[in-house]
Structures are given as structure tokens and as C-alpha cells.
């Protein structure tokens, strides 16, 4: 979502303020840092980075801090880094023109409604077409800062989404990537009157666009994975068969403390139903270990779900207490050494599972949509079920969907040959 927010700010600055991108920081008139605040580490990184930029920037160049940490810290950022020129919170980024022209501008209103703002056109890559379908999040999971930095959930009107998708296809993209905090809650609230529509209907409408080959999205919420959604997902040929299912914990009591709204059984039922409807699907997940009060036994429930679902990809994190969240006030925080042990245990077991999954891809044939030149030579793209696949080749493959046989599968990349 931050990548897309950055593209939106670049589009505004190009069309309204005559800015151009530069690769050379000492040549820049403006340095924007778009920030995350979901865990503590990126917040610390922000201050070391702005300090480094201050040293190399040319005289008079402005520095703007944008995104979730901007929402959360607001004008406090000036106290720690007085050379910052403006602070623009997530969901206020349509004000970027005003920000660059107003000394010490701060705008962090999490109720500001940008859901029907038609941003200008800019994409970092013609092959990766991100499209926001909602802003904010209504869920209030007890560990999560996002509702406090991105505000309540509002869906973006259908006509804006369809226009964005058509524009992307007209400029050569074959794939669109839908973004939202809880994409499969789409249609619950619009800022003005709107026809009744849910996420499954949106997927079907988008799939009817001529020239569009692939639809991806992130993140769906396990709670809203109803049968209609799983059926549309598995039956519609344009929807890529990769699903992100953020588990967070495999223990029902911990899930309740997290306020996730589902049980271990519901999650397993949905994931296994998905595997049976859609045998080629890849399932990825997010897991937090050592949430306050999590016992060894409760943690082992998370491991049990990992054994049963055999996720193709896991993003795993130690719980990090965040300001403004309920869980930060819980008195039963888990000691750091236990958190580290659980994370290592989980990651090493998952590496073993992954090695088996990866080895099983040898000799498989995938349709790969090539979109990236790799630093080590070669061209890479995604299979329909989201494996990163690389072949020898150069620019002429970019933007094409071609068949590849995998002959050297590795953990991060499946190497293969065009057939
Ligand atoms: N501590 C650790 N991980 C977190 N996430 C969100 N909040 C926290 C936190 N306080 C993780 C969740 C989420 C992902 C984007 O970041 O797993 O799905
Ligand atoms: Fe955060 Fe929960 Fe919303 Fe995801 S669903 S953004 S974890 S509050």
C-alpha cells in the first residue's frame, strides 16, 4: 500500500508541481520518506535515515515525512528532526502539493476521506498495476496500530476502480493487483451512496475487462472468507491462485485476545477447503509469535496449523508493542528470549516444509508473466500461483506471459527454461 501511496504522490508532484524523479539524491529538490509504523523497528530507522539524507541533500532541498509514522508522530517529528520540512500522514497524501508549498505543514487527520480522490497517473513499473480498493481498517486487532494511522475503512467507488484497471490495461499491463487492508470486506461502507456490491462481485466485474489476464489482491481477512468468495476465487480463470491468509496465531484463546474474530477451527476449515477447491493454490500467511500471555502450549497450536496447511510462504514476526493499541497495555508480555526461541523454531520448521514444497516444483511447467530484470542477470516473473520464476533472457521478455519448465528450484526462486 505504501508503494502505491508513493506512486500517487509522485503523480501529483509531476502533474501539478513539475517535479521529475531523480536517481541522484544530491540532485534532489525534494526527498520524500514514506513510512511504516506496524512494528517498532521501521520507526527507529526513519530517524537514522532522515539524518543521513540531511547530510547529503543539496542546499535548500526539502525533506517530507509521509505515511503511517507521520500519522502517528505528527509534529513531534520536527522536535527530533528539525530539518524536516513537512509531515503528511497516510490518507492525507492528496495534500502533497500544499505540503511542498507550505513551511512546516502537518496533516495527519485519520478521518480525512480520500476514497474518491482521482489521483494522477504514475506507475513505477508498467507491468505492476497496483489499484487501491479501500482505505483504512475497521478491525481494531489489539496489537495493530494501522486503524490508528489509516483510520476507518472506506471502499473506493466501483467506477474509479474500473477506470484505473482499464487505464492500466490500455497502457500495456496484463495484470492488476488490488490493495486494501481487508479487501474481502469491500463494499461495506462507501463515503457516498453506491450500488450494493461485495468483493466477489468486484472480482467478477474486473475479470470481464478485455485484455486483462490476471488479478491479484492483498490482504483478504480469514473472517470474511465465505463460500461465495472461495468459489469465485477458485472458479474464475483470471484470478491468480495465490491467497494470503493472515493467521497471526493458531490458538483460539490468543486469537480472541487479539480480537481476530475467528477460531483455529474456522481458519483450518477455510484453508483446507481452499486447498480442496483449488489444488494448485499457494497460501501465504502472517504470524505473530509471543503475543502477550501466549504460553508454549498455545504457541504449539500455531505450529499445528503450519503442519496442517503447509503454507508456501510465511511472514513471521515477534510481537512488538505499539502505541495506542490495547495489547501494549497487557501486563503479561512474553520475555524477549522466549519470543526469539519461538520465532527461530517456527522459521526453521517452515524452512524444512518449504524445501519439500520447492523440490516438488522440479519439471513443472508454469505460465510466467515476466515483469522484472534481475540484478544477477536473467528475467523473472510470477507463476499463476505466485512462485518467482527466473530464466535467462533480457528486456524483450518483459510484459509477456510465457511457458517455463522449472529445472533448478531454489527456496526463493525457481530457475527454469522457456519452452
Ligand atoms: N507486532 C508484530 N507484528 C505485527 N503485525 C502487525 N502489528 C504487529 C505488532 N504489533 C504484523 C501482522 C500483520 C503484518 C502486516 O504485520 O502479522 O499481518
Ligand atoms: Fe491491523 Fe487487524 Fe486491520 Fe489487519 S485487520 S490492518 S492486523 S487491525
Short mmCIF file of C-alpha atoms and ligand atoms in Angstrom, two decimals:
data_model
loop_
_atom_site.label_atom_id
_atom_site.label_comp_id
_atom_site.label_asym_id
_atom_site.label_seq_id
_atom_site.Cartn_x
_atom_site.Cartn_y
_atom_site.Cartn_z
CA UNK A 1 0.00 0.00 0.00
CA UNK A 2 2.93 2.32 0.70
CA UNK A 3 4.32 1.66 -2.77
CA UNK A 4 1.01 2.73 -4.29
CA UNK A 5 0.76 5.76 -1.98
CA UNK A 6 4.24 6.78 -3.16
CA UNK A 7 3.15 6.41 -6.79
CA UNK A 8 0.14 8.63 -6.06
CA UNK A 9 2.33 11.34 -4.51
CA UNK A 10 4.75 11.18 -7.44
CA UNK A 11 1.82 11.52 -9.86
CA UNK A 12 0.55 14.62 -8.04
CA UNK A 13 4.01 16.21 -7.90
CA UNK A 14 4.71 15.52 -11.57
CA UNK A 15 1.43 16.85 -12.89
CA UNK A 16 0.88 19.80 -10.55
CA UNK A 17 4.34 20.87 -9.36
CA UNK A 18 6.60 19.95 -12.30
CA UNK A 19 8.79 17.55 -10.33
CA UNK A 20 10.73 14.75 -12.03
CA UNK A 21 12.23 11.66 -10.40
CA UNK A 22 16.00 11.56 -9.94
CA UNK A 23 18.34 8.68 -9.15
CA UNK A 24 20.84 11.05 -7.55
CA UNK A 25 19.95 12.15 -4.05
CA UNK A 26 22.36 15.11 -4.07
CA UNK A 27 20.47 16.46 -7.12
CA UNK A 28 17.02 16.24 -5.49
CA UNK A 29 14.97 19.35 -4.62
CA UNK A 30 12.65 17.21 -2.54
CA UNK A 31 13.20 13.98 -0.58
CA UNK A 32 10.09 12.08 0.49
CA UNK A 33 10.24 9.27 3.02
CA UNK A 34 7.14 7.12 3.08
CA UNK A 35 6.98 5.31 6.38
CA UNK A 36 5.53 2.23 8.05
CA UNK A 37 4.73 2.01 11.77
CA UNK A 38 3.40 -1.53 12.06
CA UNK A 39 6.38 -2.62 14.14
CA UNK A 40 8.86 -0.55 16.15
CA UNK A 41 11.96 -1.11 14.02
CA UNK A 42 10.94 0.98 10.98
CA UNK A 43 10.19 3.93 13.27
CA UNK A 44 13.79 3.95 14.56
CA UNK A 45 15.04 3.55 11.03
CA UNK A 46 13.15 6.68 9.97
CA UNK A 47 15.21 8.95 12.21
CA UNK A 48 18.54 7.47 11.18
CA UNK A 49 17.52 7.77 7.51
CA UNK A 50 16.33 11.39 7.65
CA UNK A 51 19.58 12.23 9.45
CA UNK A 52 21.58 10.64 6.64
CA UNK A 53 19.51 12.45 3.96
CA UNK A 54 20.02 15.78 5.73
CA UNK A 55 23.80 15.32 5.37
CA UNK A 56 23.81 14.56 1.63
CA UNK A 57 20.98 16.73 0.36
CA UNK A 58 21.71 19.84 -1.66
CA UNK A 59 21.25 23.26 -0.04
CA UNK A 60 17.59 24.27 0.13
CA UNK A 61 16.25 20.80 -0.70
CA UNK A 62 13.15 19.88 1.26
CA UNK A 63 12.53 16.71 3.26
CA UNK A 64 8.99 15.39 3.77
CA UNK A 65 7.98 12.50 6.05
CA UNK A 66 4.82 10.73 4.89
CA UNK A 67 2.81 7.62 5.73
CA UNK A 68 1.87 5.82 8.93
CA UNK A 69 4.68 7.06 11.19
CA UNK A 70 3.86 10.57 10.02
CA UNK A 71 0.21 9.94 11.10
CA UNK A 72 1.31 8.57 14.42
CA UNK A 73 4.03 11.07 15.41
CA UNK A 74 2.75 14.20 13.59
CA UNK A 75 4.54 17.44 14.55
CA UNK A 76 6.67 15.52 17.10
CA UNK A 77 8.86 14.62 14.13
CA UNK A 78 10.07 18.26 13.93
CA UNK A 79 11.30 18.07 17.53
CA UNK A 80 13.54 15.08 16.83
CA UNK A 81 14.47 16.13 13.30
CA UNK A 82 14.09 19.93 12.98
CA UNK A 83 15.31 19.89 9.37
CA UNK A 84 12.17 18.03 8.24
CA UNK A 85 10.01 20.43 6.20
CA UNK A 86 6.61 18.73 6.33
CA UNK A 87 4.73 15.77 7.77
CA UNK A 88 1.95 14.17 5.76
CA UNK A 89 0.02 11.27 7.26
CA UNK A 90 -1.25 8.21 5.40
CA UNK A 91 -4.67 9.05 3.99
CA UNK A 92 -3.71 12.73 3.60
CA UNK A 93 -1.37 12.26 0.68
CA UNK A 94 -3.64 14.06 -1.82
CA UNK A 95 -2.47 17.22 0.03
CA UNK A 96 1.12 16.73 -1.17
CA UNK A 97 1.04 19.89 -3.35
CA UNK A 98 0.04 22.04 -0.38
CA UNK A 99 2.64 20.27 1.77
CA UNK A 100 5.57 21.09 -0.52
CA UNK A 101 4.48 24.73 -0.73
CA UNK A 102 3.73 25.39 2.96
CA UNK A 103 6.55 25.69 5.53
CA UNK A 104 6.29 23.15 8.38
CA UNK A 105 2.99 21.77 7.04
CA UNK A 106 1.49 18.96 9.17
CA UNK A 107 -1.60 16.99 8.19
CA UNK A 108 -2.38 13.74 9.96
CA UNK A 109 -6.19 13.63 10.08
CA UNK A 110 -7.14 9.94 10.10
CA UNK A 111 -10.75 10.82 9.29
CA UNK A 112 -9.79 12.64 6.09
CA UNK A 113 -11.60 10.94 3.23
CA UNK A 114 -9.52 10.37 0.10
CA UNK A 115 -11.60 7.43 -1.06
CA UNK A 116 -12.97 9.17 -4.16
CA UNK A 117 -9.98 11.38 -4.96
CA UNK A 118 -8.87 10.76 -8.55
CA UNK A 119 -5.07 10.76 -8.31
CA UNK A 120 -2.89 11.48 -11.35
CA UNK A 121 -1.22 8.70 -13.32
CA UNK A 122 2.15 7.27 -12.37
CA UNK A 123 3.38 3.70 -12.13
CA UNK A 124 6.90 2.67 -11.15
CA UNK A 125 6.60 -0.31 -13.48
CA UNK A 126 4.20 -0.64 -16.42
CA UNK A 127 3.78 -4.33 -15.54
CA UNK A 128 2.80 -3.95 -11.88
CA UNK A 129 -0.50 -2.14 -11.65
CA UNK A 130 -1.49 -1.62 -8.06
CA UNK A 131 -5.04 -0.40 -7.53
CA UNK A 132 -6.38 0.64 -4.13
CA UNK A 133 -9.89 -0.65 -3.49
CA UNK A 134 -10.31 0.62 0.06
CA UNK A 135 -8.61 2.83 2.60
CA UNK A 136 -8.33 2.28 6.37
CA UNK A 137 -9.39 -0.65 8.53
CA UNK A 138 -12.37 -1.22 10.81
CA UNK A 139 -10.99 -4.24 12.61
CA UNK A 140 -9.04 -2.93 15.63
CA UNK A 141 -6.95 -6.07 16.26
CA UNK A 142 -5.49 -5.41 19.70
CA UNK A 143 -1.82 -5.49 18.57
CA UNK A 144 -2.22 -3.32 15.48
CA UNK A 145 -1.54 0.38 15.01
CA UNK A 146 -2.97 0.57 11.48
CA UNK A 147 -6.54 1.66 12.40
CA UNK A 148 -4.93 4.50 14.38
CA UNK A 149 -2.83 5.66 11.43
CA UNK A 150 -5.07 4.87 8.46
CA UNK A 151 -8.48 5.43 10.08
CA UNK A 152 -11.80 3.71 9.41
CA UNK A 153 -12.38 1.54 6.39
CA UNK A 154 -13.96 3.17 3.32
CA UNK A 155 -14.35 1.41 -0.02
CA UNK A 156 -13.34 3.16 -3.20
CA UNK A 157 -16.23 3.56 -5.68
CA UNK A 158 -16.50 0.86 -8.35
CA UNK A 159 -16.29 3.28 -11.29
CA UNK A 160 -12.90 4.63 -10.07
CA UNK A 161 -11.53 1.08 -9.72
CA UNK A 162 -12.78 0.04 -13.17
CA UNK A 163 -11.31 3.20 -14.74
CA UNK A 164 -7.93 2.57 -13.10
CA UNK A 165 -7.93 -1.03 -14.30
CA UNK A 166 -8.85 -0.06 -17.88
CA UNK A 167 -6.18 2.66 -17.96
CA UNK A 168 -3.57 0.16 -16.75
CA UNK A 169 -4.56 -2.36 -19.42
CA UNK A 170 -4.58 0.35 -22.15
CA UNK A 171 -1.01 1.24 -21.21
CA UNK A 172 0.18 -2.34 -21.61
CA UNK A 173 -0.37 -4.10 -18.27
CA UNK A 174 -1.85 -7.59 -18.25
CA UNK A 175 -2.14 -7.89 -14.51
CA UNK A 176 -3.75 -5.75 -11.82
CA UNK A 177 -3.03 -6.01 -8.13
CA UNK A 178 -5.88 -4.92 -5.82
CA UNK A 179 -4.90 -3.41 -2.48
CA UNK A 180 -6.68 -2.86 0.80
CA UNK A 181 -6.31 -3.68 4.47
CA UNK A 182 -9.22 -6.14 4.29
CA UNK A 183 -10.02 -6.50 0.61
CA UNK A 184 -12.76 -9.08 1.07
CA UNK A 185 -14.71 -6.66 3.24
CA UNK A 186 -15.09 -4.49 0.11
CA UNK A 187 -18.44 -2.74 -0.23
CA UNK A 188 -19.34 -2.49 3.46
CA UNK A 189 -19.08 1.32 3.52
CA UNK A 190 -18.70 3.98 0.84
CA UNK A 191 -18.42 7.69 1.51
CA UNK A 192 -21.48 8.43 -0.65
CA UNK A 193 -24.37 6.32 -1.96
CA UNK A 194 -23.27 3.35 -4.04
CA UNK A 195 -24.82 0.24 -5.57
CA UNK A 196 -24.67 -2.87 -3.36
CA UNK A 197 -21.56 -4.86 -4.17
CA UNK A 198 -19.16 -7.20 -2.37
CA UNK A 199 -15.59 -8.28 -3.10
CA UNK A 200 -16.62 -11.39 -5.03
CA UNK A 201 -18.83 -9.23 -7.31
CA UNK A 202 -15.94 -6.79 -7.77
CA UNK A 203 -13.62 -9.61 -8.83
CA UNK A 204 -16.17 -10.85 -11.39
CA UNK A 205 -16.71 -7.33 -12.81
CA UNK A 206 -12.95 -6.76 -13.17
CA UNK A 207 -12.44 -10.14 -14.78
CA UNK A 208 -14.78 -9.06 -17.61
CA UNK A 209 -12.30 -6.39 -18.80
CA UNK A 210 -10.89 -7.33 -22.20
CA UNK A 211 -7.12 -7.68 -22.31
CA UNK A 212 -6.83 -8.25 -18.57
CA UNK A 213 -5.20 -11.62 -17.91
CA UNK A 214 -4.50 -11.71 -14.21
CA UNK A 215 -5.98 -10.35 -10.99
CA UNK A 216 -4.09 -10.45 -7.72
CA UNK A 217 -5.06 -8.94 -4.38
CA UNK A 218 -3.90 -8.48 -0.81
CA UNK A 219 -4.89 -8.75 2.00
CA UNK A 220 -8.04 -10.74 2.49
CA UNK A 221 -9.19 -11.39 6.08
CA UNK A 222 -9.82 -15.04 7.08
CA UNK A 223 -13.04 -13.98 8.83
CA UNK A 224 -14.63 -12.84 5.55
CA UNK A 225 -13.66 -15.91 3.51
CA UNK A 226 -17.21 -17.09 2.91
CA UNK A 227 -18.11 -19.89 0.49
CA UNK A 228 -19.09 -17.43 -2.27
CA UNK A 229 -15.65 -15.83 -2.11
CA UNK A 230 -13.78 -19.16 -2.13
CA UNK A 231 -15.87 -20.38 -5.08
CA UNK A 232 -15.39 -17.24 -7.18
CA UNK A 233 -11.69 -17.35 -6.31
CA UNK A 234 -11.25 -20.94 -7.40
CA UNK A 235 -13.52 -20.86 -10.47
CA UNK A 236 -12.59 -17.56 -12.13
CA UNK A 237 -9.72 -18.19 -14.55
CA UNK A 238 -8.33 -14.68 -14.33
CA UNK A 239 -7.84 -14.73 -10.56
CA UNK A 240 -4.30 -15.80 -9.69
CA UNK A 241 -4.25 -18.82 -7.47
CA UNK A 242 -2.38 -17.38 -4.55
CA UNK A 243 -4.10 -16.44 -1.33
CA UNK A 244 -2.69 -14.51 1.61
CA UNK A 245 -4.40 -15.76 4.77
CA UNK A 246 -3.02 -13.86 7.78
CA UNK A 247 -3.27 -16.41 10.61
CA UNK A 248 -1.48 -14.34 13.34
CA UNK A 249 -1.95 -17.20 15.85
CA UNK A 250 -3.20 -20.78 15.66
CA UNK A 251 -4.64 -20.72 19.17
CA UNK A 252 -8.29 -19.77 19.64
CA UNK A 253 -7.75 -18.10 23.03
CA UNK A 254 -4.88 -15.97 21.68
CA UNK A 255 -6.96 -15.14 18.58
CA UNK A 256 -9.70 -13.93 20.91
CA UNK A 257 -7.23 -11.75 22.84
CA UNK A 258 -6.03 -10.42 19.50
CA UNK A 259 -9.68 -9.72 18.55
CA UNK A 260 -9.28 -11.52 15.22
CA UNK A 261 -12.89 -12.73 15.10
CA UNK A 262 -12.18 -16.37 14.08
CA UNK A 263 -11.09 -19.61 15.74
CA UNK A 264 -8.34 -22.09 14.90
CA UNK A 265 -11.04 -24.41 13.50
CA UNK A 266 -12.53 -21.74 11.23
CA UNK A 267 -9.10 -20.90 9.84
CA UNK A 268 -8.26 -24.56 9.19
CA UNK A 269 -11.67 -25.18 7.63
CA UNK A 270 -11.22 -22.24 5.21
CA UNK A 271 -7.62 -23.08 4.31
CA UNK A 272 -8.30 -26.77 3.73
CA UNK A 273 -11.47 -26.01 1.76
CA UNK A 274 -9.40 -23.69 -0.40
CA UNK A 275 -6.79 -26.41 -0.96
CA UNK A 276 -9.51 -28.87 -1.97
CA UNK A 277 -11.31 -26.43 -4.33
CA UNK A 278 -8.08 -25.24 -5.82
CA UNK A 279 -5.28 -27.85 -5.68
CA UNK A 280 -2.65 -25.55 -7.26
CA UNK A 281 -3.18 -22.68 -4.85
CA UNK A 282 -0.26 -21.19 -2.88
CA UNK A 283 -1.19 -19.96 0.56
CA UNK A 284 0.91 -17.38 2.39
CA UNK A 285 0.41 -16.08 5.90
CA UNK A 286 1.48 -13.62 8.59
CA UNK A 287 2.24 -14.91 12.08
CA UNK A 288 2.98 -13.06 15.31
CA UNK A 289 4.80 -15.08 17.97
CA UNK A 290 4.85 -14.25 21.69
CA UNK A 291 1.69 -12.16 21.77
CA UNK A 292 1.16 -11.13 25.44
CA UNK A 293 0.22 -14.16 27.53
CA UNK A 294 0.98 -16.73 24.80
CA UNK A 295 2.07 -19.97 26.53
CA UNK A 296 4.32 -22.65 24.98
CA UNK A 297 1.25 -24.82 24.52
CA UNK A 298 -0.67 -22.05 22.77
CA UNK A 299 2.30 -21.39 20.51
CA UNK A 300 2.28 -25.09 19.56
CA UNK A 301 -1.25 -24.57 18.16
CA UNK A 302 0.31 -22.15 15.67
CA UNK A 303 2.82 -24.87 14.77
CA UNK A 304 -0.05 -27.32 14.37
CA UNK A 305 -1.75 -25.04 11.81
CA UNK A 306 1.59 -24.72 9.98
CA UNK A 307 1.83 -28.54 9.78
CA UNK A 308 -1.74 -28.85 8.51
CA UNK A 309 -1.82 -26.01 5.98
CA UNK A 310 1.81 -26.23 4.81
CA UNK A 311 1.97 -22.57 3.78
CA UNK A 312 4.07 -21.80 0.72
CA UNK A 313 5.24 -18.59 2.40
CA UNK A 314 5.25 -17.29 5.97
CA UNK A 315 5.97 -13.73 7.13
CA UNK A 316 6.67 -14.18 10.83
CA UNK A 317 7.30 -11.56 13.48
CA UNK A 318 7.95 -11.25 17.19
CA UNK A 319 5.15 -9.32 18.84
CA UNK A 320 6.11 -5.64 19.05
CA UNK A 321 4.12 -3.41 21.44
CA UNK A 322 2.71 -0.43 19.57
CA UNK A 323 1.46 2.88 20.96
CA UNK A 324 -2.33 3.43 21.08
CA UNK A 325 -3.02 -0.33 20.93
CA UNK A 326 -4.81 -2.36 23.63
CA UNK A 327 -2.24 -5.18 23.72
CA UNK A 328 0.59 -2.76 24.61
CA UNK A 329 -1.17 -2.30 27.96
CA UNK A 330 -1.49 -6.03 28.69
CA UNK A 331 0.63 -6.86 31.74
CA UNK A 332 1.62 -10.38 30.63
CA UNK A 333 4.23 -9.50 27.98
CA UNK A 334 6.36 -12.50 26.93
CA UNK A 335 10.13 -12.20 27.64
CA UNK A 336 12.33 -11.44 24.65
CA UNK A 337 14.39 -14.67 24.89
CA UNK A 338 11.23 -16.82 24.70
CA UNK A 339 9.94 -14.76 21.77
CA UNK A 340 13.24 -15.25 19.91
CA UNK A 341 13.23 -19.02 20.56
CA UNK A 342 9.68 -19.36 19.24
CA UNK A 343 10.46 -17.36 16.12
CA UNK A 344 13.58 -19.42 15.37
CA UNK A 345 11.71 -22.68 15.98
CA UNK A 346 8.86 -21.64 13.68
CA UNK A 347 11.12 -20.37 10.92
CA UNK A 348 13.39 -23.41 10.90
CA UNK A 349 10.47 -25.85 10.76
CA UNK A 350 8.91 -23.82 7.99
CA UNK A 351 12.18 -23.88 6.03
CA UNK A 352 12.01 -27.70 6.08
CA UNK A 353 8.42 -27.65 4.80
CA UNK A 354 9.36 -25.10 2.16
CA UNK A 355 12.27 -27.22 0.95
CA UNK A 356 9.84 -30.06 0.29
CA UNK A 357 7.40 -27.74 -1.49
CA UNK A 358 10.20 -26.26 -3.60
CA UNK A 359 11.69 -29.65 -4.54
CA UNK A 360 8.23 -30.77 -5.74
CA UNK A 361 8.21 -27.94 -8.34
CA UNK A 362 11.02 -29.56 -10.40
CA UNK A 363 9.95 -30.25 -14.01
CA UNK A 364 6.62 -28.45 -13.54
CA UNK A 365 5.54 -26.14 -16.35
CA UNK A 366 4.27 -22.69 -15.40
CA UNK A 367 2.83 -19.74 -17.30
CA UNK A 368 5.05 -16.89 -16.15
CA UNK A 369 4.23 -13.20 -16.51
CA UNK A 370 7.69 -11.61 -16.84
CA UNK A 371 8.00 -8.28 -15.09
CA UNK A 372 11.48 -7.85 -13.63
CA UNK A 373 15.12 -7.75 -14.76
CA UNK A 374 17.22 -9.41 -12.05
CA UNK A 375 20.44 -7.95 -10.66
CA UNK A 376 22.22 -11.30 -11.27
CA UNK A 377 21.13 -11.30 -14.96
CA UNK A 378 18.06 -13.03 -16.31
CA UNK A 379 14.40 -12.11 -16.22
CA UNK A 380 11.87 -13.06 -13.58
CA UNK A 381 8.15 -13.14 -13.15
CA UNK A 382 5.40 -14.84 -11.24
CA UNK A 383 3.66 -18.08 -11.96
CA UNK A 384 -0.14 -18.04 -11.73
CA UNK A 385 0.23 -19.38 -8.17
CA UNK A 386 2.83 -16.77 -7.24
CA UNK A 387 6.17 -18.61 -7.41
CA UNK A 388 9.01 -16.35 -8.51
CA UNK A 389 10.42 -17.95 -11.66
CA UNK A 390 13.61 -16.87 -13.45
CA UNK A 391 15.00 -17.67 -16.90
CA UNK A 392 17.93 -16.45 -18.99
CA UNK A 393 16.86 -13.58 -21.18
CA UNK A 394 16.56 -9.80 -21.36
CA UNK A 395 14.11 -6.91 -21.78
CA UNK A 396 12.28 -8.43 -24.70
CA UNK A 397 10.58 -10.87 -22.32
CA UNK A 398 9.13 -8.16 -20.08
CA UNK A 399 5.35 -7.89 -20.21
CA UNK A 400 4.97 -11.31 -21.85
CA UNK A 401 3.35 -14.42 -20.42
CA UNK A 402 5.37 -17.47 -21.47
CA UNK A 403 5.66 -21.15 -20.57
CA UNK A 404 8.64 -22.17 -18.45
CA UNK A 405 9.83 -25.61 -17.34
CA UNK A 406 11.44 -25.50 -13.87
CA UNK A 407 14.77 -27.33 -13.82
CA UNK A 408 16.54 -25.87 -10.78
CA UNK A 409 14.12 -24.97 -7.99
CA UNK A 410 15.60 -22.92 -5.11
CA UNK A 411 13.93 -21.59 -1.98
CA UNK A 412 13.44 -18.02 -3.20
CA UNK A 413 13.47 -18.53 -6.97
CA UNK A 414 12.55 -21.38 -9.30
CA UNK A 415 15.11 -21.35 -12.14
CA UNK A 416 13.93 -22.72 -15.45
CA UNK A 417 13.93 -22.55 -19.24
CA UNK A 418 11.43 -21.20 -21.73
CA UNK A 419 9.72 -23.98 -23.68
N1 LIG B 1 3.80 -6.79 16.35
C1 LIG B 1 4.26 -7.71 15.47
N2 LIG B 1 3.73 -7.88 14.25
C2 LIG B 1 2.69 -7.09 13.91
N3 LIG B 1 1.95 -7.03 12.79
C3 LIG B 1 1.01 -6.06 12.94
N4 LIG B 1 1.14 -5.50 14.14
C4 LIG B 1 2.17 -6.12 14.77
C5 LIG B 1 2.77 -5.98 16.04
N5 LIG B 1 2.32 -5.09 16.93
C6 LIG B 1 2.14 -7.95 11.67
C7 LIG B 1 0.87 -8.78 11.43
C8 LIG B 1 0.33 -8.17 10.17
C9 LIG B 1 1.60 -7.75 9.46
C10 LIG B 1 1.42 -6.76 8.38
O1 LIG B 1 2.39 -7.21 10.49
O2 LIG B 1 1.25 -10.12 11.24
O3 LIG B 1 -0.45 -9.08 9.42
FE1 LIG B 2 -4.34 -4.35 11.59
FE2 LIG B 2 -6.15 -6.23 12.10
FE3 LIG B 2 -6.75 -4.20 10.45
FE4 LIG B 2 -5.03 -6.08 9.63
S1 LIG B 2 -7.20 -6.41 10.13
S2 LIG B 2 -4.78 -3.82 9.46
S3 LIG B 2 -3.98 -6.60 11.54
S4 LIG B 2 -6.33 -4.05 12.64
#
